Short mmCIF file of C-alpha atoms in Angstrom, two decimals:
data_model
loop_
_atom_site.label_atom_id
_atom_site.label_comp_id
_atom_site.label_asym_id
_atom_site.label_seq_id
_atom_site.Cartn_x
_atom_site.Cartn_y
_atom_site.Cartn_z
CA UNK W 1 9.21 -5.75 -50.94
CA UNK W 2 9.72 -6.18 -54.95
CA UNK W 3 12.22 -3.22 -55.20
CA UNK W 4 12.91 -2.27 -51.63
CA UNK W 5 14.57 -5.21 -49.60
CA UNK W 6 15.08 -3.39 -45.51
CA UNK W 7 11.23 -3.99 -46.09
CA UNK W 8 8.37 -7.25 -44.93
CA UNK W 9 9.82 -9.83 -43.60
CA UNK W 10 13.92 -10.70 -44.48
CA UNK W 11 12.86 -14.31 -45.44
CA UNK W 12 9.84 -13.59 -47.88
CA UNK W 13 12.23 -11.35 -49.45
CA UNK W 14 14.50 -14.24 -49.92
CA UNK W 15 12.31 -16.95 -50.83
CA UNK W 16 10.65 -13.99 -53.17
CA UNK W 17 14.12 -13.14 -55.19
CA UNK W 18 14.76 -17.30 -54.88
CA UNK W 19 12.39 -19.25 -56.13
CA UNK W 20 11.93 -17.23 -60.36
CA UNK W 21 15.96 -18.00 -59.78
CA UNK W 22 16.25 -21.31 -58.91
CA UNK W 23 12.90 -21.60 -61.37
CA UNK W 24 15.32 -19.47 -64.04
CA UNK W 25 18.45 -21.20 -62.99
CA UNK W 26 16.36 -25.06 -63.68
CA UNK W 27 15.51 -23.94 -67.20
CA UNK W 28 18.93 -22.66 -67.26
CA UNK W 29 20.27 -26.03 -67.28
CA UNK W 30 17.80 -27.67 -69.59
CA UNK W 31 19.79 -25.67 -72.46
CA UNK W 32 23.03 -28.66 -71.53
CA UNK W 33 21.10 -31.03 -70.03
CA UNK W 34 18.22 -32.05 -71.92
CA UNK W 35 21.21 -32.18 -74.77
CA UNK W 36 22.66 -34.46 -72.87
CA UNK W 37 19.85 -36.46 -72.18
CA UNK W 38 19.11 -36.83 -75.86
CA UNK W 39 22.72 -37.57 -77.47
CA UNK W 40 23.08 -40.19 -74.41
CA UNK W 41 19.65 -42.02 -76.27
CA UNK W 42 21.35 -41.37 -79.69
CA UNK W 43 21.43 -44.58 -81.96
CA UNK W 44 24.31 -46.13 -81.57
CA UNK W 45 26.61 -44.03 -80.12
CA UNK W 46 26.18 -46.32 -76.47
CA UNK W 47 28.57 -44.08 -74.32
CA UNK W 48 30.99 -42.31 -75.94
CA UNK W 49 28.57 -39.55 -77.28
CA UNK W 50 28.50 -38.74 -73.77
CA UNK W 51 32.26 -38.92 -73.14
CA UNK W 52 32.43 -36.38 -76.23
CA UNK W 53 30.25 -33.62 -74.44
CA UNK W 54 32.04 -34.53 -71.26
CA UNK W 55 35.40 -33.41 -72.90
CA UNK W 56 33.89 -30.42 -74.12
CA UNK W 57 32.60 -29.16 -69.91
CA UNK W 58 36.04 -27.84 -68.68
CA UNK W 59 35.88 -25.51 -72.27
CA UNK W 60 32.01 -24.69 -71.29
CA UNK W 61 32.79 -24.16 -67.36
CA UNK W 62 35.94 -21.67 -68.48
CA UNK W 63 33.40 -19.35 -70.45
CA UNK W 64 31.02 -19.39 -67.29
CA UNK W 65 33.91 -17.97 -65.09
CA UNK W 66 33.74 -15.14 -67.38
CA UNK W 67 30.81 -14.52 -67.13
CA UNK W 68 30.99 -15.36 -63.60
CA UNK W 69 33.41 -12.65 -63.68
CA UNK W 70 31.98 -9.72 -64.83
CA UNK W 71 28.12 -10.53 -63.69
CA UNK W 72 28.38 -11.93 -60.57
CA UNK W 73 30.91 -8.83 -59.63
CA UNK W 74 28.51 -5.89 -61.48
CA UNK W 75 25.48 -7.12 -59.65
CA UNK W 76 26.59 -7.20 -56.42
CA UNK W 77 28.36 -3.63 -55.84
CA UNK W 78 24.60 -2.61 -58.06
CA UNK W 79 22.60 -3.60 -55.19
CA UNK W 80 24.53 -2.11 -52.70
CA UNK W 81 24.81 1.10 -54.58
CA UNK W 82 20.74 1.08 -54.92
CA UNK W 83 20.77 0.15 -51.00
CA UNK W 84 22.61 3.31 -50.72
CA UNK W 85 20.12 5.61 -53.22
CA UNK W 86 23.35 5.98 -55.52
CA UNK W 87 21.03 5.31 -58.64
CA UNK W 88 23.97 7.13 -61.50
CA UNK W 89 26.49 4.59 -59.34
CA UNK W 90 24.44 1.94 -60.29
CA UNK W 91 24.14 2.67 -63.76
CA UNK W 92 27.62 3.19 -64.54
CA UNK W 93 27.83 -0.47 -62.41
CA UNK W 94 25.81 -2.17 -65.13
CA UNK W 95 26.89 -0.34 -68.40
CA UNK W 96 30.46 -1.30 -68.34
CA UNK W 97 29.48 -4.64 -66.62
CA UNK W 98 27.78 -4.86 -70.51
CA UNK W 99 31.30 -3.62 -72.08
CA UNK W 100 33.09 -6.25 -70.30
CA UNK W 101 30.57 -9.16 -70.78
CA UNK W 102 30.93 -8.68 -74.64
CA UNK W 103 35.01 -8.21 -74.91
CA UNK W 104 35.60 -10.81 -73.02
CA UNK W 105 32.74 -12.81 -75.16
CA UNK W 106 34.64 -12.31 -78.65
CA UNK W 107 38.12 -12.98 -77.01
CA UNK W 108 36.65 -16.43 -75.71
CA UNK W 109 35.45 -17.57 -79.36
CA UNK W 110 37.91 -17.13 -81.01
CA UNK W 111 41.06 -18.78 -78.45
CA UNK W 112 38.57 -21.37 -77.42
CA UNK W 113 37.69 -21.59 -81.85
CA UNK W 114 41.14 -21.90 -82.96
CA UNK W 115 42.68 -24.09 -80.70
CA UNK W 116 40.05 -25.94 -80.14
CA UNK W 117 41.69 -29.15 -81.18
CA UNK W 118 44.73 -29.68 -79.38
CA UNK W 119 42.97 -28.90 -75.85
CA UNK W 120 40.43 -31.09 -76.55
CA UNK W 121 43.33 -33.97 -76.73
CA UNK W 122 44.91 -32.13 -73.60
CA UNK W 123 41.41 -32.77 -72.03
CA UNK W 124 41.24 -36.55 -72.51
CA UNK W 125 40.14 -36.96 -75.81
CA UNK W 126 41.07 -40.09 -77.43
CA UNK W 127 40.38 -40.46 -81.31
CA UNK W 128 37.11 -42.22 -80.76
CA UNK W 129 35.92 -39.38 -78.23
CA UNK W 130 37.08 -36.23 -80.15
CA UNK W 131 34.86 -37.24 -83.23
CA UNK W 132 31.85 -36.36 -81.03
CA UNK W 133 32.96 -33.07 -78.78
CA UNK W 134 34.51 -31.56 -81.91
CA UNK W 135 31.09 -31.84 -84.05
CA UNK W 136 29.37 -30.27 -80.90
CA UNK W 137 31.73 -27.84 -79.61
CA UNK W 138 32.72 -25.87 -83.20
CA UNK W 139 28.98 -25.08 -82.82
CA UNK W 140 28.69 -24.44 -79.70
CA UNK W 141 31.29 -21.84 -79.19
CA UNK W 142 29.95 -19.09 -82.20
CA UNK W 143 26.53 -18.71 -79.19
CA UNK W 144 29.57 -17.43 -76.97
CA UNK W 145 28.50 -13.72 -76.75
CA UNK W 146 24.53 -14.90 -76.44
CA UNK W 147 25.40 -17.35 -73.97
CA UNK W 148 27.79 -14.74 -71.90
CA UNK W 149 25.40 -11.32 -72.44
CA UNK W 150 21.98 -13.90 -71.33
CA UNK W 151 23.22 -15.09 -68.08
CA UNK W 152 25.86 -12.80 -67.29
CA UNK W 153 23.24 -9.56 -67.16
CA UNK W 154 20.64 -11.10 -65.62
CA UNK W 155 21.75 -11.11 -62.01
CA UNK W 156 20.36 -7.38 -62.61
CA UNK W 157 16.54 -7.87 -63.57
CA UNK W 158 16.60 -9.37 -60.11
CA UNK W 159 18.81 -7.25 -58.63
CA UNK W 160 16.15 -4.07 -59.36
CA UNK W 161 13.30 -6.80 -58.23
CA UNK W 162 11.81 -8.15 -60.94
CA UNK W 163 12.70 -12.24 -60.51
CA UNK W 164 10.11 -13.79 -62.39
CA UNK W 165 11.14 -11.41 -65.84
CA UNK W 166 14.66 -12.49 -64.98
CA UNK W 167 13.25 -16.13 -64.57
CA UNK W 168 11.60 -15.30 -68.50
CA UNK W 169 14.69 -15.51 -69.60
CA UNK W 170 16.14 -18.33 -69.54
CA UNK W 171 12.33 -19.88 -69.94
CA UNK W 172 12.48 -18.99 -73.58
CA UNK W 173 14.97 -20.01 -74.43
CA UNK W 174 14.61 -23.55 -72.74
CA UNK W 175 11.17 -24.12 -73.87
CA UNK W 176 13.01 -23.21 -77.42
CA UNK W 177 15.36 -25.32 -76.80
CA UNK W 178 13.21 -28.18 -75.80
CA UNK W 179 11.21 -27.95 -79.24
CA UNK W 180 14.91 -28.09 -81.45
CA UNK W 181 16.70 -30.20 -80.30
CA UNK W 182 14.56 -33.48 -81.21
CA UNK W 183 14.10 -31.04 -84.73
CA UNK W 184 17.99 -31.24 -84.86
CA UNK W 185 19.31 -34.35 -83.40
CA UNK W 186 17.12 -36.64 -85.16
CA UNK W 187 14.32 -34.98 -87.28
CA UNK W 188 17.61 -33.24 -88.83
CA UNK W 189 19.81 -36.24 -88.28
CA UNK W 190 22.75 -33.62 -86.99
CA UNK W 191 24.05 -35.42 -84.25
CA UNK W 192 25.52 -33.59 -81.34
CA UNK W 193 26.01 -30.96 -83.66
CA UNK W 194 22.44 -30.12 -83.96
CA UNK W 195 22.18 -30.11 -80.10
CA UNK W 196 24.45 -27.50 -79.95
CA UNK W 197 22.97 -25.16 -83.09
CA UNK W 198 19.60 -25.19 -80.64
CA UNK W 199 21.40 -24.75 -77.77
CA UNK W 200 23.13 -21.41 -79.50
CA UNK W 201 19.87 -20.75 -80.70
CA UNK W 202 18.08 -20.45 -77.60
CA UNK W 203 20.97 -18.29 -76.22
CA UNK W 204 20.34 -16.07 -78.62
CA UNK W 205 16.84 -15.48 -77.67
CA UNK W 206 16.93 -15.23 -74.49
CA UNK W 207 19.77 -12.45 -75.02
CA UNK W 208 17.66 -10.59 -76.94
CA UNK W 209 15.07 -10.63 -74.47
CA UNK W 210 17.84 -9.70 -71.64
CA UNK W 211 18.72 -6.74 -73.58
CA UNK W 212 15.34 -5.44 -74.39
CA UNK W 213 14.01 -5.25 -70.72
CA UNK W 214 17.60 -3.90 -69.46
CA UNK W 215 17.38 -1.38 -72.42
CA UNK W 216 13.72 -0.73 -72.15
CA UNK W 217 10.91 1.51 -69.99
CA UNK W 218 10.39 -1.32 -67.49
CA UNK W 219 13.59 -1.47 -65.48
CA UNK W 220 13.87 1.14 -62.59
CA UNK W 221 17.43 1.19 -64.31
CA UNK W 222 18.89 0.91 -67.75
CA UNK W 223 22.04 0.26 -69.93
CA UNK W 224 22.75 3.57 -71.43
CA UNK W 225 24.96 5.06 -74.03
CA UNK W 226 26.83 6.53 -71.86
CA UNK W 227 27.50 3.81 -69.32
CA UNK W 228 29.31 1.64 -71.90
CA UNK W 229 32.75 3.26 -71.51
CA UNK W 230 35.26 0.90 -69.84
CA UNK W 231 36.38 2.99 -66.06
CA UNK W 232 39.51 0.37 -65.30
CA UNK W 233 38.52 1.94 -61.40
CA UNK W 234 34.68 0.29 -61.85
CA UNK W 235 36.31 -2.75 -63.63
CA UNK W 236 38.46 -3.49 -60.85
CA UNK W 237 35.85 -2.57 -58.29
CA UNK W 238 33.31 -4.86 -60.61
CA UNK W 239 36.51 -7.93 -60.82
CA UNK W 240 37.74 -8.25 -57.08
CA UNK W 241 33.90 -8.84 -56.25
CA UNK W 242 33.18 -11.28 -59.03
CA UNK W 243 37.00 -12.72 -58.18
CA UNK W 244 35.20 -15.55 -56.04
CA UNK W 245 32.86 -16.63 -58.94
CA UNK W 246 35.54 -17.00 -60.99
CA UNK W 247 37.92 -18.71 -59.32
CA UNK W 248 35.29 -21.25 -58.74
CA UNK W 249 33.96 -21.73 -61.88
CA UNK W 250 37.81 -21.13 -63.42
CA UNK W 251 38.55 -24.03 -60.60
CA UNK W 252 35.95 -26.16 -61.48
CA UNK W 253 37.30 -26.01 -65.22
CA UNK W 254 40.72 -27.67 -63.44
CA UNK W 255 38.79 -30.58 -61.47
CA UNK W 256 37.31 -31.84 -64.63
CA UNK W 257 40.29 -31.48 -66.68
CA UNK W 258 42.30 -33.23 -63.37
CA UNK W 259 39.19 -35.43 -63.26
CA UNK W 260 38.06 -36.63 -67.39
CA UNK W 261 42.40 -37.24 -67.53
CA UNK W 262 42.60 -39.14 -64.33
CA UNK W 263 39.62 -41.35 -65.45
CA UNK W 264 41.51 -41.85 -69.03
CA UNK W 265 44.13 -42.87 -67.39
CA UNK W 266 43.00 -44.97 -64.81
CA UNK W 267 39.41 -46.03 -66.29
CA UNK W 268 39.16 -44.90 -69.86
CA UNK W 269 36.50 -43.62 -71.73
CA UNK W 270 33.73 -45.51 -70.08
CA UNK W 271 34.68 -43.68 -67.17
CA UNK W 272 34.96 -39.69 -68.37
CA UNK W 273 30.98 -40.92 -70.11
CA UNK W 274 30.01 -42.15 -66.59
CA UNK W 275 31.60 -38.40 -64.90
CA UNK W 276 30.11 -36.39 -67.66
CA UNK W 277 26.40 -38.57 -66.55
CA UNK W 278 27.85 -37.51 -62.57
CA UNK W 279 28.64 -33.88 -62.80
CA UNK W 280 24.40 -33.83 -64.75
CA UNK W 281 23.20 -34.86 -61.66
CA UNK W 282 25.13 -32.73 -59.18
CA UNK W 283 23.62 -29.83 -61.65
CA UNK W 284 20.14 -30.59 -61.00
CA UNK W 285 20.49 -31.44 -56.98
CA UNK W 286 22.75 -28.39 -56.28
CA UNK W 287 20.28 -26.02 -58.74
CA UNK W 288 17.71 -24.78 -55.27
CA UNK W 289 20.26 -24.25 -53.18
CA UNK W 290 22.37 -22.70 -55.16
CA UNK W 291 19.77 -20.39 -56.36
CA UNK W 292 18.23 -19.68 -52.81
CA UNK W 293 21.73 -18.80 -51.92
CA UNK W 294 21.95 -16.60 -54.96
CA UNK W 295 17.98 -15.02 -54.74
CA UNK W 296 19.79 -13.78 -51.07
CA UNK W 297 22.53 -12.04 -52.15
CA UNK W 298 20.35 -8.92 -53.49
CA UNK W 299 18.56 -9.36 -50.64
CA UNK W 300 21.90 -9.37 -48.13
CA UNK W 301 23.76 -6.48 -49.88
CA UNK W 302 20.38 -4.48 -50.27
CA UNK W 303 20.01 -4.69 -46.15
CA UNK W 304 24.15 -4.27 -45.72
CA UNK W 305 23.91 -0.68 -47.92
CA UNK W 306 21.19 0.30 -45.98
CA UNK W 307 22.51 -0.50 -42.64
CA UNK W 308 20.16 -2.95 -41.69
CA UNK W 309 22.71 -4.96 -39.92
CA UNK W 310 20.32 -7.12 -37.96
CA UNK W 311 18.38 -8.59 -41.50
CA UNK W 312 21.49 -9.37 -42.77
CA UNK W 313 21.92 -11.45 -39.67
CA UNK W 314 18.23 -13.08 -40.36
CA UNK W 315 18.74 -13.21 -44.34
CA UNK W 316 22.35 -16.09 -43.65
CA UNK W 317 21.01 -17.85 -40.62
CA UNK W 318 17.66 -18.82 -43.10
CA UNK W 319 19.82 -19.04 -46.15
CA UNK W 320 22.24 -21.17 -44.14
CA UNK W 321 19.18 -24.07 -42.32
CA UNK W 322 17.28 -24.13 -45.54
CA UNK W 323 19.71 -25.25 -48.06
CA UNK W 324 21.43 -27.94 -45.62
CA UNK W 325 17.53 -29.46 -44.96
CA UNK W 326 17.63 -29.58 -48.32
CA UNK W 327 21.36 -31.11 -49.57
CA UNK W 328 20.29 -33.18 -47.14
CA UNK W 329 17.27 -34.78 -48.17
CA UNK W 330 18.93 -34.77 -51.67
CA UNK W 331 21.62 -36.92 -50.54
CA UNK W 332 19.21 -39.25 -49.57
CA UNK W 333 17.78 -39.12 -52.45
CA UNK W 334 21.00 -40.38 -54.24
CA UNK W 335 21.46 -42.88 -51.85
CA UNK W 336 17.50 -44.78 -52.57
CA UNK W 337 17.83 -44.19 -56.25
CA UNK W 338 20.77 -44.31 -57.66
CA UNK W 339 20.07 -46.35 -60.43
CA UNK W 340 17.02 -44.04 -61.91
CA UNK W 341 18.65 -40.76 -61.20
CA UNK W 342 21.65 -42.00 -63.95
CA UNK W 343 19.13 -44.16 -66.52
CA UNK W 344 17.27 -40.42 -67.48
CA UNK W 345 21.62 -39.50 -69.21
CA UNK W 346 22.13 -43.32 -70.29
CA UNK W 347 20.90 -46.84 -71.30
CA UNK W 348 24.31 -48.27 -71.53
CA UNK W 349 24.21 -51.11 -69.45
CA UNK W 350 27.99 -50.87 -68.57
CA UNK W 351 27.39 -47.13 -67.41
CA UNK W 352 24.71 -47.67 -65.34
CA UNK W 353 26.41 -50.63 -63.49
CA UNK W 354 29.70 -48.68 -63.14
CA UNK W 355 27.91 -45.18 -62.56
CA UNK W 356 25.73 -46.80 -59.54
CA UNK W 357 28.83 -46.89 -57.63
CA UNK W 358 30.21 -44.03 -58.63
CA UNK W 359 27.37 -41.92 -57.38
CA UNK W 360 26.99 -42.89 -53.96
CA UNK W 361 30.40 -41.82 -53.61
CA UNK W 362 30.29 -38.29 -54.98
CA UNK W 363 27.68 -37.39 -53.57
CA UNK W 364 28.73 -38.93 -49.65
CA UNK W 365 27.88 -35.99 -47.42
CA UNK W 366 26.40 -33.70 -49.45
CA UNK W 367 25.11 -31.65 -47.30
CA UNK W 368 28.34 -30.48 -46.20
CA UNK W 369 28.23 -28.41 -49.72
CA UNK W 370 25.56 -26.42 -48.36
CA UNK W 371 28.35 -24.93 -46.23
CA UNK W 372 30.23 -23.83 -48.48
CA UNK W 373 27.38 -22.33 -50.67
CA UNK W 374 26.17 -20.18 -47.31
CA UNK W 375 29.69 -18.93 -46.67
CA UNK W 376 29.96 -17.94 -50.19
CA UNK W 377 27.16 -16.27 -50.83
CA UNK W 378 27.83 -14.30 -47.30
CA UNK W 379 30.87 -13.00 -48.35
CA UNK W 380 30.30 -11.96 -51.35
CA UNK W 381 27.17 -9.89 -50.90
CA UNK W 382 28.66 -7.84 -48.83
CA UNK W 383 31.24 -7.52 -51.13
CA UNK W 384 34.45 -9.34 -48.52
CA UNK W 385 36.16 -10.37 -51.89
CA UNK W 386 38.95 -11.31 -50.63
CA UNK W 387 37.63 -13.99 -48.06
CA UNK W 388 35.11 -15.35 -51.28
CA UNK W 389 38.66 -16.10 -53.21
CA UNK W 390 39.93 -17.54 -50.92
CA UNK W 391 37.96 -20.29 -49.93
CA UNK W 392 36.84 -20.85 -53.84
CA UNK W 393 40.52 -21.81 -53.88
CA UNK W 394 41.17 -23.66 -50.82
CA UNK W 395 38.48 -26.27 -52.25
CA UNK W 396 38.41 -27.15 -54.99
CA UNK W 397 42.36 -26.15 -55.95
CA UNK W 398 44.01 -26.92 -53.07
CA UNK W 399 41.47 -29.89 -51.68
CA UNK W 400 40.23 -31.28 -55.10
CA UNK W 401 42.62 -31.00 -57.64
CA UNK W 402 45.58 -32.54 -55.61
CA UNK W 403 43.32 -35.31 -54.05
CA UNK W 404 41.64 -36.62 -57.44
CA UNK W 405 45.16 -37.51 -59.14
CA UNK W 406 47.02 -38.85 -55.06
CA UNK W 407 43.93 -40.77 -53.90
CA UNK W 408 43.45 -43.25 -57.56
CA UNK W 409 47.47 -43.11 -56.53
CA UNK W 410 46.98 -44.43 -53.26
CA UNK W 411 45.56 -47.83 -54.65
CA UNK W 412 41.94 -46.28 -54.65
CA UNK W 413 41.89 -46.58 -58.14
CA UNK W 414 39.10 -44.22 -59.88
CA UNK W 415 37.32 -44.99 -56.67
CA UNK W 416 40.14 -42.23 -55.22
CA UNK W 417 38.97 -39.49 -57.95
CA UNK W 418 35.49 -39.71 -56.63
CA UNK W 419 36.17 -39.73 -52.75
CA UNK W 420 37.95 -35.96 -53.61
CA UNK W 421 34.84 -34.47 -53.67
CA UNK W 422 32.77 -35.28 -50.39
CA UNK W 423 36.43 -35.06 -48.61
CA UNK W 424 36.23 -31.34 -50.22
CA UNK W 425 32.94 -30.16 -49.31
CA UNK W 426 33.49 -31.01 -45.54
CA UNK W 427 37.21 -29.60 -45.22
CA UNK W 428 36.72 -26.24 -47.54
CA UNK W 429 32.66 -26.46 -46.58
CA UNK W 430 32.89 -26.75 -42.73
CA UNK W 431 36.36 -23.67 -43.47
CA UNK W 432 34.25 -21.22 -45.38
CA UNK W 433 31.17 -20.79 -43.07
CA UNK W 434 32.88 -21.04 -39.55
CA UNK W 435 35.26 -18.05 -41.18
CA UNK W 436 31.76 -16.45 -42.22
CA UNK W 437 30.54 -17.44 -38.89
CA UNK W 438 33.46 -16.01 -37.31
CA UNK W 439 34.73 -12.74 -38.67
CA UNK W 440 31.26 -11.48 -40.26
CA UNK W 441 28.38 -12.98 -38.77
CA UNK W 442 30.24 -11.87 -35.16
CA UNK W 443 30.44 -8.28 -36.60
CA UNK W 444 27.26 -7.75 -38.36
CA UNK W 445 25.78 -9.32 -34.70
CA UNK W 446 28.09 -6.01 -32.41
CA UNK W 447 27.27 -2.88 -35.30
CA UNK W 448 23.57 -4.06 -34.90
CA UNK W 449 24.12 -3.44 -30.65
CA UNK W 450 26.01 -0.80 -31.17
CA UNK W 451 22.94 0.72 -33.16
CA UNK W 452 20.90 -0.62 -30.67
CA UNK W 453 22.29 1.23 -27.88
CA UNK W 454 22.16 4.03 -30.37
CA UNK W 455 18.17 4.27 -30.68
CA UNK W 456 17.49 3.98 -26.91
CA UNK W 457 16.48 6.81 -25.00
#
């Protein structure tokens, strides 16, 4: 079951992949979330340090977008090739993805580092918040190659049936980050710069771990020197499938910029800091459903490549139902404990008071997000790149960003910014899932019936 996803129960294969992946993603979150926890409790910084970190989010999200472009594009192709028994093609996909991630990371570092000052002010920085944003960003950017390679290539470990090894990739780095953060931030009195330094050192260790595994003897398929030369035809395939993840992260960047700028205009630096905390809570609470759907992709892709269409349908159903149940439970937690969730990141009284109502608005109807995740995951896993790209654009670029600007102008003020997210989850999530059901799921069921008729005597 570890390497052949066409055997065993589908839901067990998915859980086997998803649990270590969820733990790995949880640990990955610690890179940034722990930074925010420490920074939010810096003596004398009030809410301004968190506001500064919030201004950095769009650039870090943009880096993640390019990581997804190649990582989430190459991994499903790799899984499909494995399922079809095309190991030579699978290794070529792996080698090309490595080269694309490395080249892109170097360009991203240069661009973001050279233009960080005008970009941060464009994103809504004030003279007070820029000090904190720049202190973090100028160090954080040095780790761009390590972050992109570690995150972008880790999926290839999971896709080969080694999710526990993939979990260790981020576990090792995150534990190191937990140790180094207080040392640099408080012990060496480096403040937000210390948080950034701890992060990039941890990412470096994670990167070394990934590369050692993918070039070592344990992995069935390896990064080989002969596959590092970029094949532009294969690159088009990788980027076409990864475009959904790229657009999802890229539109997240757009939304963050629009949110910060709008909140700066209607609520000032305080509300930019509140959005930073809310984004942190969202990342934590959405992680299990994100890990579940990501864990399902190698299983769905492998069985699709092996033409086991009934097993693909089983995987889609299981992922959707479990995701809906979890996000409904998470919504209840937010309703019952908003102050507790916020207090993890800040002790500032003004931020806690204003943030409680904003958190409840932002998470209203949170379970609709599961529809987006499961629909998007099915499209991506089975190579339906155009559908995945469209629905990524629909929710963020077409719904959230315009509503973030429009609703405050209609008299809702800062509340309008927080209402934009639940509205987009409902409309975009349902549209994505229903389209997946009508166009993809029904077609898989039809292929199942045809296969059964051909096998019957």
